[in-house]
PDB file of C-alpha atoms in Angstrom:
ATOM      1  CA  UNK A   1       0.000   0.000   0.000  1.00  0.00           C
ATOM      2  CA  UNK A   2       1.452   3.323  -1.104  1.00  0.00           C
ATOM      3  CA  UNK A   3       0.891   6.730   0.453  1.00  0.00           C
ATOM      4  CA  UNK A   4       2.508   9.933   1.507  1.00  0.00           C
ATOM      5  CA  UNK A   5       5.426   9.573   3.912  1.00  0.00           C
ATOM      6  CA  UNK A   6       4.794  10.540   7.487  1.00  0.00           C
ATOM      7  CA  UNK A   7       6.805  13.711   8.047  1.00  0.00           C
ATOM      8  CA  UNK A   8       5.244  14.623  11.377  1.00  0.00           C
ATOM      9  CA  UNK A   9       8.083  13.193  13.473  1.00  0.00           C
ATOM     10  CA  UNK A  10      10.756  14.696  11.243  1.00  0.00           C
ATOM     11  CA  UNK A  11       9.098  18.110  11.445  1.00  0.00           C
ATOM     12  CA  UNK A  12       8.824  17.871  15.222  1.00  0.00           C
ATOM     13  CA  UNK A  13      12.456  16.803  15.418  1.00  0.00           C
ATOM     14  CA  UNK A  14      13.678  19.796  13.395  1.00  0.00           C
ATOM     15  CA  UNK A  15      11.471  22.305  15.153  1.00  0.00           C
ATOM     16  CA  UNK A  16      13.332  24.002  18.022  1.00  0.00           C
ATOM     17  CA  UNK A  17      12.023  26.419  20.574  1.00  0.00           C
ATOM     18  CA  UNK A  18      14.069  29.631  20.894  1.00  0.00           C
ATOM     19  CA  UNK A  19      16.029  30.177  24.060  1.00  0.00           C
ATOM     20  CA  UNK A  20      15.571  33.246  26.237  1.00  0.00           C
ATOM     21  CA  UNK A  21      18.797  34.771  24.953  1.00  0.00           C
ATOM     22  CA  UNK A  22      17.492  34.582  21.374  1.00  0.00           C
ATOM     23  CA  UNK A  23      14.351  36.578  22.158  1.00  0.00           C
ATOM     24  CA  UNK A  24      14.798  40.282  21.220  1.00  0.00           C
ATOM     25  CA  UNK A  25      15.608  42.639  24.108  1.00  0.00           C
ATOM     26  CA  UNK A  26      15.854  39.812  26.657  1.00  0.00           C
ATOM     27  CA  UNK A  27      19.674  39.892  26.548  1.00  0.00           C
ATOM     28  CA  UNK A  28      19.573  43.585  27.429  1.00  0.00           C
ATOM     29  CA  UNK A  29      17.529  43.062  30.607  1.00  0.00           C
ATOM     30  CA  UNK A  30      20.577  42.281  32.814  1.00  0.00           C
ATOM     31  CA  UNK A  31      22.315  45.377  31.431  1.00  0.00           C
ATOM     32  CA  UNK A  32      19.298  47.574  32.210  1.00  0.00           C
ATOM     33  CA  UNK A  33      19.014  46.074  35.694  1.00  0.00           C
ATOM     34  CA  UNK A  34      22.712  46.604  36.430  1.00  0.00           C
ATOM     35  CA  UNK A  35      22.658  50.179  35.112  1.00  0.00           C
ATOM     36  CA  UNK A  36      19.584  50.881  37.261  1.00  0.00           C
ATOM     37  CA  UNK A  37      21.445  49.569  40.318  1.00  0.00           C
ATOM     38  CA  UNK A  38      24.355  51.911  39.542  1.00  0.00           C
ATOM     39  CA  UNK A  39      21.953  54.877  39.268  1.00  0.00           C
ATOM     40  CA  UNK A  40      20.382  53.935  42.608  1.00  0.00           C
ATOM     41  CA  UNK A  41      23.863  53.777  44.157  1.00  0.00           C
ATOM     42  CA  UNK A  42      24.548  57.303  42.931  1.00  0.00           C
ATOM     43  CA  UNK A  43      21.255  58.485  44.434  1.00  0.00           C
ATOM     44  CA  UNK A  44      22.085  56.764  47.732  1.00  0.00           C
ATOM     45  CA  UNK A  45      25.541  58.338  47.776  1.00  0.00           C
ATOM     46  CA  UNK A  46      23.966  61.740  47.186  1.00  0.00           C
ATOM     47  CA  UNK A  47      21.571  61.209  50.086  1.00  0.00           C
ATOM     48  CA  UNK A  48      24.357  60.077  52.437  1.00  0.00           C
ATOM     49  CA  UNK A  49      26.463  63.043  51.352  1.00  0.00           C
ATOM     50  CA  UNK A  50      24.115  65.340  53.245  1.00  0.00           C
ATOM     51  CA  UNK A  51      25.309  64.107  56.644  1.00  0.00           C
ATOM     52  CA  UNK A  52      28.080  66.724  56.867  1.00  0.00           C
ATOM     53  CA  UNK A  53      26.113  69.628  55.450  1.00  0.00           C
ATOM     54  CA  UNK A  54      23.689  72.039  57.071  1.00  0.00           C
ATOM     55  CA  UNK A  55      20.545  70.422  55.652  1.00  0.00           C
ATOM     56  CA  UNK A  56      21.603  66.887  56.374  1.00  0.00           C
ATOM     57  CA  UNK A  57      20.262  63.592  55.146  1.00  0.00           C
ATOM     58  CA  UNK A  58      16.645  64.352  56.096  1.00  0.00           C
ATOM     59  CA  UNK A  59      16.390  67.486  53.981  1.00  0.00           C
ATOM     60  CA  UNK A  60      17.734  65.708  50.909  1.00  0.00           C
ATOM     61  CA  UNK A  61      15.364  62.798  51.460  1.00  0.00           C
ATOM     62  CA  UNK A  62      12.391  65.157  51.823  1.00  0.00           C
ATOM     63  CA  UNK A  63      13.456  67.063  48.699  1.00  0.00           C
ATOM     64  CA  UNK A  64      13.683  63.791  46.738  1.00  0.00           C
ATOM     65  CA  UNK A  65      10.278  62.640  47.968  1.00  0.00           C
ATOM     66  CA  UNK A  66       8.712  66.034  47.228  1.00  0.00           C
ATOM     67  CA  UNK A  67      10.123  65.992  43.706  1.00  0.00           C
ATOM     68  CA  UNK A  68       8.633  62.538  43.135  1.00  0.00           C
ATOM     69  CA  UNK A  69       5.252  63.665  44.477  1.00  0.00           C
ATOM     70  CA  UNK A  70       5.210  66.719  42.194  1.00  0.00           C
ATOM     71  CA  UNK A  71       6.162  64.566  39.210  1.00  0.00           C
ATOM     72  CA  UNK A  72       3.303  62.120  39.925  1.00  0.00           C
ATOM     73  CA  UNK A  73       0.857  64.968  40.554  1.00  0.00           C
ATOM     74  CA  UNK A  74       1.456  66.517  37.149  1.00  0.00           C
ATOM     75  CA  UNK A  75       1.547  63.104  35.462  1.00  0.00           C
ATOM     76  CA  UNK A  76      -1.993  62.405  36.680  1.00  0.00           C
ATOM     77  CA  UNK A  77      -3.224  65.623  35.072  1.00  0.00           C
ATOM     78  CA  UNK A  78      -1.112  65.220  31.936  1.00  0.00           C
ATOM     79  CA  UNK A  79      -0.606  61.509  31.156  1.00  0.00           C
ATOM     80  CA  UNK A  80       1.652  62.430  28.230  1.00  0.00           C
ATOM     81  CA  UNK A  81       4.342  63.282  30.779  1.00  0.00           C
ATOM     82  CA  UNK A  82       4.858  59.558  31.352  1.00  0.00           C
ATOM     83  CA  UNK A  83       6.492  59.429  27.927  1.00  0.00           C
ATOM     84  CA  UNK A  84       8.866  62.217  28.954  1.00  0.00           C
ATOM     85  CA  UNK A  85       9.652  60.472  32.237  1.00  0.00           C
ATOM     86  CA  UNK A  86      10.250  57.167  30.469  1.00  0.00           C
ATOM     87  CA  UNK A  87      12.462  58.781  27.825  1.00  0.00           C
ATOM     88  CA  UNK A  88      14.514  60.575  30.470  1.00  0.00           C
ATOM     89  CA  UNK A  89      14.948  57.376  32.478  1.00  0.00           C
ATOM     90  CA  UNK A  90      15.962  55.497  29.329  1.00  0.00           C
ATOM     91  CA  UNK A  91      18.602  58.117  28.497  1.00  0.00           C
ATOM     92  CA  UNK A  92      19.993  58.084  32.053  1.00  0.00           C
ATOM     93  CA  UNK A  93      20.190  54.279  32.230  1.00  0.00           C
ATOM     94  CA  UNK A  94      21.722  54.046  28.736  1.00  0.00           C
ATOM     95  CA  UNK A  95      24.331  56.692  29.533  1.00  0.00           C
ATOM     96  CA  UNK A  96      25.305  54.915  32.761  1.00  0.00           C
ATOM     97  CA  UNK A  97      25.498  51.581  30.940  1.00  0.00           C
ATOM     98  CA  UNK A  98      27.796  52.988  28.248  1.00  0.00           C
ATOM     99  CA  UNK A  99      30.046  55.007  30.562  1.00  0.00           C
ATOM    100  CA  UNK A 100      30.553  52.168  33.052  1.00  0.00           C
ATOM    101  CA  UNK A 101      31.062  49.437  30.485  1.00  0.00           C
ATOM    102  CA  UNK A 102      27.815  47.620  31.297  1.00  0.00           C
ATOM    103  CA  UNK A 103      26.814  47.834  27.620  1.00  0.00           C
ATOM    104  CA  UNK A 104      29.466  45.184  26.910  1.00  0.00           C
ATOM    105  CA  UNK A 105      27.250  42.648  28.685  1.00  0.00           C
ATOM    106  CA  UNK A 106      28.840  42.913  32.118  1.00  0.00           C
ATOM    107  CA  UNK A 107      27.001  43.268  35.406  1.00  0.00           C
ATOM    108  CA  UNK A 108      27.790  45.271  38.506  1.00  0.00           C
ATOM    109  CA  UNK A 109      29.397  42.185  40.080  1.00  0.00           C
ATOM    110  CA  UNK A 110      31.573  41.767  37.003  1.00  0.00           C
ATOM    111  CA  UNK A 111      32.766  45.358  37.313  1.00  0.00           C
ATOM    112  CA  UNK A 112      33.567  44.976  41.002  1.00  0.00           C
ATOM    113  CA  UNK A 113      35.391  41.684  40.423  1.00  0.00           C
ATOM    114  CA  UNK A 114      37.335  42.921  37.396  1.00  0.00           C
ATOM    115  CA  UNK A 115      40.996  41.896  37.747  1.00  0.00           C
ATOM    116  CA  UNK A 116      43.744  44.446  37.889  1.00  0.00           C
ATOM    117  CA  UNK A 117      45.480  45.119  34.586  1.00  0.00           C
ATOM    118  CA  UNK A 118      48.383  42.769  33.936  1.00  0.00           C
ATOM    119  CA  UNK A 119      51.797  44.442  33.810  1.00  0.00           C
ATOM    120  CA  UNK A 120      53.052  45.055  30.326  1.00  0.00           C
ATOM    121  CA  UNK A 121      55.635  42.570  29.148  1.00  0.00           C
ATOM    122  CA  UNK A 122      59.103  43.968  28.934  1.00  0.00           C
ATOM    123  CA  UNK A 123      60.443  44.260  25.441  1.00  0.00           C
ATOM    124  CA  UNK A 124      63.509  42.142  24.787  1.00  0.00           C
ATOM    125  CA  UNK A 125      66.613  44.205  24.782  1.00  0.00           C
ATOM    126  CA  UNK A 126      68.494  43.994  21.526  1.00  0.00           C
ATOM    127  CA  UNK A 127      72.219  43.690  21.189  1.00  0.00           C
ATOM    128  CA  UNK A 128      73.796  47.109  20.968  1.00  0.00           C
ATOM    129  CA  UNK A 129      76.958  47.769  19.085  1.00  0.00           C
ATOM    130  CA  UNK A 130      79.796  49.794  20.630  1.00  0.00           C
ATOM    131  CA  UNK A 131      78.821  52.698  18.426  1.00  0.00           C
ATOM    132  CA  UNK A 132      75.294  52.592  19.817  1.00  0.00           C
ATOM    133  CA  UNK A 133      76.631  52.874  23.374  1.00  0.00           C
ATOM    134  CA  UNK A 134      78.812  55.770  22.427  1.00  0.00           C
ATOM    135  CA  UNK A 135      75.939  57.575  20.744  1.00  0.00           C
ATOM    136  CA  UNK A 136      73.639  56.879  23.666  1.00  0.00           C
ATOM    137  CA  UNK A 137      76.249  58.245  26.049  1.00  0.00           C
ATOM    138  CA  UNK A 138      76.593  61.370  23.983  1.00  0.00           C
ATOM    139  CA  UNK A 139      72.834  61.980  23.784  1.00  0.00           C
ATOM    140  CA  UNK A 140      71.897  61.133  27.389  1.00  0.00           C
ATOM    141  CA  UNK A 141      72.338  64.167  29.633  1.00  0.00           C
ATOM    142  CA  UNK A 142      73.669  63.730  33.133  1.00  0.00           C
ATOM    143  CA  UNK A 143      71.157  63.706  35.967  1.00  0.00           C
ATOM    144  CA  UNK A 144      70.690  67.250  37.190  1.00  0.00           C
ATOM    145  CA  UNK A 145      69.553  68.174  40.696  1.00  0.00           C
ATOM    146  CA  UNK A 146      65.895  69.117  40.987  1.00  0.00           C
ATOM    147  CA  UNK A 147      65.320  72.848  40.965  1.00  0.00           C
ATOM    148  CA  UNK A 148      62.070  74.755  41.333  1.00  0.00           C
ATOM    149  CA  UNK A 149      61.129  78.296  42.215  1.00  0.00           C
ATOM    150  CA  UNK A 150      59.116  78.928  45.398  1.00  0.00           C
ATOM    151  CA  UNK A 151      56.032  79.593  43.272  1.00  0.00           C
ATOM    152  CA  UNK A 152      56.457  76.287  41.427  1.00  0.00           C
ATOM    153  CA  UNK A 153      56.920  74.394  44.693  1.00  0.00           C
ATOM    154  CA  UNK A 154      53.797  76.031  46.152  1.00  0.00           C
ATOM    155  CA  UNK A 155      51.806  75.149  43.014  1.00  0.00           C
ATOM    156  CA  UNK A 156      52.999  71.536  43.260  1.00  0.00           C
ATOM    157  CA  UNK A 157      51.902  71.377  46.912  1.00  0.00           C
ATOM    158  CA  UNK A 158      48.464  72.805  46.072  1.00  0.00           C
ATOM    159  CA  UNK A 159      48.117  70.263  43.255  1.00  0.00           C
ATOM    160  CA  UNK A 160      49.046  67.468  45.666  1.00  0.00           C
ATOM    161  CA  UNK A 161      46.297  68.538  48.072  1.00  0.00           C
ATOM    162  CA  UNK A 162      43.801  68.937  45.225  1.00  0.00           C
ATOM    163  CA  UNK A 163      44.500  65.486  43.795  1.00  0.00           C
ATOM    164  CA  UNK A 164      44.206  63.814  47.197  1.00  0.00           C
ATOM    165  CA  UNK A 165      40.903  65.544  47.949  1.00  0.00           C
ATOM    166  CA  UNK A 166      39.523  64.324  44.605  1.00  0.00           C
ATOM    167  CA  UNK A 167      40.941  60.843  45.232  1.00  0.00           C
ATOM    168  CA  UNK A 168      39.360  60.589  48.707  1.00  0.00           C
ATOM    169  CA  UNK A 169      35.947  61.646  47.392  1.00  0.00           C
ATOM    170  CA  UNK A 170      35.977  59.539  44.221  1.00  0.00           C
ATOM    171  CA  UNK A 171      37.255  56.271  45.728  1.00  0.00           C
ATOM    172  CA  UNK A 172      35.127  56.173  48.873  1.00  0.00           C
ATOM    173  CA  UNK A 173      32.965  53.018  48.537  1.00  0.00           C
ATOM    174  CA  UNK A 174      30.121  54.540  50.548  1.00  0.00           C
ATOM    175  CA  UNK A 175      30.220  57.806  48.625  1.00  0.00           C
ATOM    176  CA  UNK A 176      29.860  59.990  51.724  1.00  0.00           C
ATOM    177  CA  UNK A 177      33.446  61.208  52.140  1.00  0.00           C
ATOM    178  CA  UNK A 178      33.818  64.899  51.381  1.00  0.00           C
ATOM    179  CA  UNK A 179      37.532  65.523  51.741  1.00  0.00           C
ATOM    180  CA  UNK A 180      40.704  64.473  53.492  1.00  0.00           C
ATOM    181  CA  UNK A 181      42.189  65.098  56.935  1.00  0.00           C
ATOM    182  CA  UNK A 182      45.358  67.158  57.120  1.00  0.00           C
ATOM    183  CA  UNK A 183      47.213  64.532  59.127  1.00  0.00           C
ATOM    184  CA  UNK A 184      46.450  62.033  56.324  1.00  0.00           C
ATOM    185  CA  UNK A 185      48.135  64.388  53.862  1.00  0.00           C
ATOM    186  CA  UNK A 186      51.154  64.576  56.148  1.00  0.00           C
ATOM    187  CA  UNK A 187      51.369  60.773  56.358  1.00  0.00           C
ATOM    188  CA  UNK A 188      51.421  60.540  52.561  1.00  0.00           C
ATOM    189  CA  UNK A 189      54.242  63.086  52.404  1.00  0.00           C
ATOM    190  CA  UNK A 190      56.266  61.305  55.077  1.00  0.00           C
ATOM    191  CA  UNK A 191      55.695  57.924  53.388  1.00  0.00           C
ATOM    192  CA  UNK A 192      57.368  59.282  50.249  1.00  0.00           C
ATOM    193  CA  UNK A 193      60.264  60.769  52.242  1.00  0.00           C
ATOM    194  CA  UNK A 194      59.174  64.381  51.723  1.00  0.00           C
ATOM    195  CA  UNK A 195      58.965  67.091  54.398  1.00  0.00           C
ATOM    196  CA  UNK A 196      59.789  64.580  57.125  1.00  0.00           C
ATOM    197  CA  UNK A 197      60.571  67.408  59.568  1.00  0.00           C
ATOM    198  CA  UNK A 198      57.130  68.942  59.155  1.00  0.00           C
ATOM    199  CA  UNK A 199      54.348  68.615  61.720  1.00  0.00           C
ATOM    200  CA  UNK A 200      50.621  68.648  61.089  1.00  0.00           C
ATOM    201  CA  UNK A 201      50.148  72.244  62.383  1.00  0.00           C
ATOM    202  CA  UNK A 202      52.883  73.341  59.967  1.00  0.00           C
ATOM    203  CA  UNK A 203      51.028  71.721  57.097  1.00  0.00           C
ATOM    204  CA  UNK A 204      47.836  73.493  58.128  1.00  0.00           C
ATOM    205  CA  UNK A 205      49.611  76.852  58.223  1.00  0.00           C
ATOM    206  CA  UNK A 206      50.998  76.192  54.763  1.00  0.00           C
ATOM    207  CA  UNK A 207      47.552  75.368  53.427  1.00  0.00           C
ATOM    208  CA  UNK A 208      46.125  78.578  54.821  1.00  0.00           C
ATOM    209  CA  UNK A 209      49.053  80.577  53.437  1.00  0.00           C
ATOM    210  CA  UNK A 210      48.267  79.201  49.965  1.00  0.00           C
ATOM    211  CA  UNK A 211      44.554  79.955  50.277  1.00  0.00           C
ATOM    212  CA  UNK A 212      43.528  76.331  50.827  1.00  0.00           C
ATOM    213  CA  UNK A 213      40.631  76.391  53.343  1.00  0.00           C
ATOM    214  CA  UNK A 214      40.960  74.048  56.328  1.00  0.00           C
ATOM    215  CA  UNK A 215      38.017  73.146  58.520  1.00  0.00           C
ATOM    216  CA  UNK A 216      38.572  72.772  62.249  1.00  0.00           C
ATOM    217  CA  UNK A 217      36.335  69.705  62.375  1.00  0.00           C
ATOM    218  CA  UNK A 218      35.496  67.429  59.471  1.00  0.00           C
ATOM    219  CA  UNK A 219      33.909  64.041  60.045  1.00  0.00           C
ATOM    220  CA  UNK A 220      35.401  61.124  58.103  1.00  0.00           C
ATOM    221  CA  UNK A 221      34.477  57.594  59.167  1.00  0.00           C
ATOM    222  CA  UNK A 222      33.372  58.754  62.590  1.00  0.00           C
ATOM    223  CA  UNK A 223      36.521  60.792  63.271  1.00  0.00           C
ATOM    224  CA  UNK A 224      36.440  64.592  63.516  1.00  0.00           C
ATOM    225  CA  UNK A 225      39.694  66.393  62.775  1.00  0.00           C
ATOM    226  CA  UNK A 226      41.177  69.230  60.754  1.00  0.00           C
ATOM    227  CA  UNK A 227      40.588  68.656  57.060  1.00  0.00           C
ATOM    228  CA  UNK A 228      40.142  70.072  53.585  1.00  0.00           C
ATOM    229  CA  UNK A 229      36.517  69.870  52.442  1.00  0.00           C
ATOM    230  CA  UNK A 230      35.922  69.538  48.702  1.00  0.00           C
ATOM    231  CA  UNK A 231      33.151  72.146  48.615  1.00  0.00           C
ATOM    232  CA  UNK A 232      35.271  74.723  50.463  1.00  0.00           C
ATOM    233  CA  UNK A 233      38.218  73.963  48.203  1.00  0.00           C
ATOM    234  CA  UNK A 234      36.191  74.264  44.992  1.00  0.00           C
ATOM    235  CA  UNK A 235      34.651  77.513  46.188  1.00  0.00           C
ATOM    236  CA  UNK A 236      38.093  78.988  46.812  1.00  0.00           C
ATOM    237  CA  UNK A 237      39.354  77.728  43.432  1.00  0.00           C
ATOM    238  CA  UNK A 238      36.290  78.896  41.549  1.00  0.00           C
ATOM    239  CA  UNK A 239      36.148  75.564  39.709  1.00  0.00           C
ATOM    240  CA  UNK A 240      35.895  71.833  40.265  1.00  0.00           C
ATOM    241  CA  UNK A 241      38.929  70.028  41.658  1.00  0.00           C
ATOM    242  CA  UNK A 242      41.118  68.303  39.094  1.00  0.00           C
ATOM    243  CA  UNK A 243      41.064  64.516  39.107  1.00  0.00           C
ATOM    244  CA  UNK A 244      44.449  62.717  39.346  1.00  0.00           C
ATOM    245  CA  UNK A 245      45.468  60.807  36.219  1.00  0.00           C
ATOM    246  CA  UNK A 246      44.893  57.378  37.775  1.00  0.00           C
ATOM    247  CA  UNK A 247      41.198  58.219  38.305  1.00  0.00           C
ATOM    248  CA  UNK A 248      40.493  59.292  34.721  1.00  0.00           C
ATOM    249  CA  UNK A 249      37.998  56.680  33.457  1.00  0.00           C
ATOM    250  CA  UNK A 250      39.118  54.371  30.679  1.00  0.00           C
ATOM    251  CA  UNK A 251      36.236  54.239  28.192  1.00  0.00           C
ATOM    252  CA  UNK A 252      37.725  51.492  26.039  1.00  0.00           C
ATOM    253  CA  UNK A 253      35.783  48.246  25.717  1.00  0.00           C
ATOM    254  CA  UNK A 254      36.190  45.836  28.674  1.00  0.00           C
ATOM    255  CA  UNK A 255      38.605  48.228  30.372  1.00  0.00           C
ATOM    256  CA  UNK A 256      39.318  47.319  34.044  1.00  0.00           C
ATOM    257  CA  UNK A 257      37.543  49.533  36.550  1.00  0.00           C
ATOM    258  CA  UNK A 258      39.483  48.663  39.686  1.00  0.00           C
ATOM    259  CA  UNK A 259      40.333  51.945  41.448  1.00  0.00           C
ATOM    260  CA  UNK A 260      43.949  52.606  42.402  1.00  0.00           C
ATOM    261  CA  UNK A 261      44.927  51.296  45.831  1.00  0.00           C
ATOM    262  CA  UNK A 262      47.342  54.112  46.678  1.00  0.00           C
ATOM    263  CA  UNK A 263      46.574  57.838  46.965  1.00  0.00           C
ATOM    264  CA  UNK A 264      48.267  60.227  44.534  1.00  0.00           C
ATOM    265  CA  UNK A 265      51.945  60.771  45.314  1.00  0.00           C
ATOM    266  CA  UNK A 266      53.189  64.345  45.661  1.00  0.00           C
ATOM    267  CA  UNK A 267      55.087  65.918  42.759  1.00  0.00           C
ATOM    268  CA  UNK A 268      58.867  65.999  43.286  1.00  0.00           C
ATOM    269  CA  UNK A 269      58.809  69.812  43.495  1.00  0.00           C
ATOM    270  CA  UNK A 270      57.003  69.525  46.860  1.00  0.00           C
ATOM    271  CA  UNK A 271      60.324  68.512  48.439  1.00  0.00           C
ATOM    272  CA  UNK A 272      61.576  72.069  47.772  1.00  0.00           C
ATOM    273  CA  UNK A 273      58.630  73.868  49.332  1.00  0.00           C
ATOM    274  CA  UNK A 274      59.510  76.543  51.849  1.00  0.00           C
ATOM    275  CA  UNK A 275      58.892  76.176  55.547  1.00  0.00           C
ATOM    276  CA  UNK A 276      55.570  77.849  56.441  1.00  0.00           C
ATOM    277  CA  UNK A 277      57.318  80.073  58.990  1.00  0.00           C
ATOM    278  CA  UNK A 278      59.496  81.440  56.198  1.00  0.00           C
ATOM    279  CA  UNK A 279      56.566  82.390  53.973  1.00  0.00           C
ATOM    280  CA  UNK A 280      56.005  86.080  53.968  1.00  0.00           C
TER     281      UNK A 280
END
């Protein structure tokens, strides 16, 4: 008996259900979730940053809640505003995802667990001829002692303070640090072998002589002491503090995001800075 072949089993065998990752936009859900978590961390850091200010945490929380209430109030009267809110949220989340590297498919845990960059392999040294050594000796100048004018040394010291204030604020995991204590600055100087005969009051006098504001009490991790507050410093500078080179974000794909473990070292010109008692 002849008839059409039964292709039902073959068709069922070839038919495959798509996986979740093959469904459009599903692969982007972890990226959106991670970027949203980063945005919420920024908001939380902003709320905690009010602890040391006049308004405090409560005022910032009330302001945030009031802003949300006003936004919902107008959205009820004008439903079209939901499109504006959604578009703004989409732009914020997308920008955070791109700037932090989450758009490459990584999550917040991946960013936190990113390994430190591997040291660059040393290039093999080629065999130099005697003529090469002679030419290198003729072109290489002898090491000259470091020289700097008092103004250059003062500028280097101010840059050292500025970089360490930016470093302390940017690398704080809780996001509530607003500056650096003056005795911490002195420890960094002494650790590099600079100004080892200076005391902390001398460093404070030097800061004030250079126009760097110093608070009598600044709370950092439950400890109140003399310190340089970022808002006071930026107000005296008339601009935002400059970020040290090691904190400049690397926007290349899959770039490591591990922050530097050591604070910025002082420029070598700081070793030639004048004693604060000698500053006129």
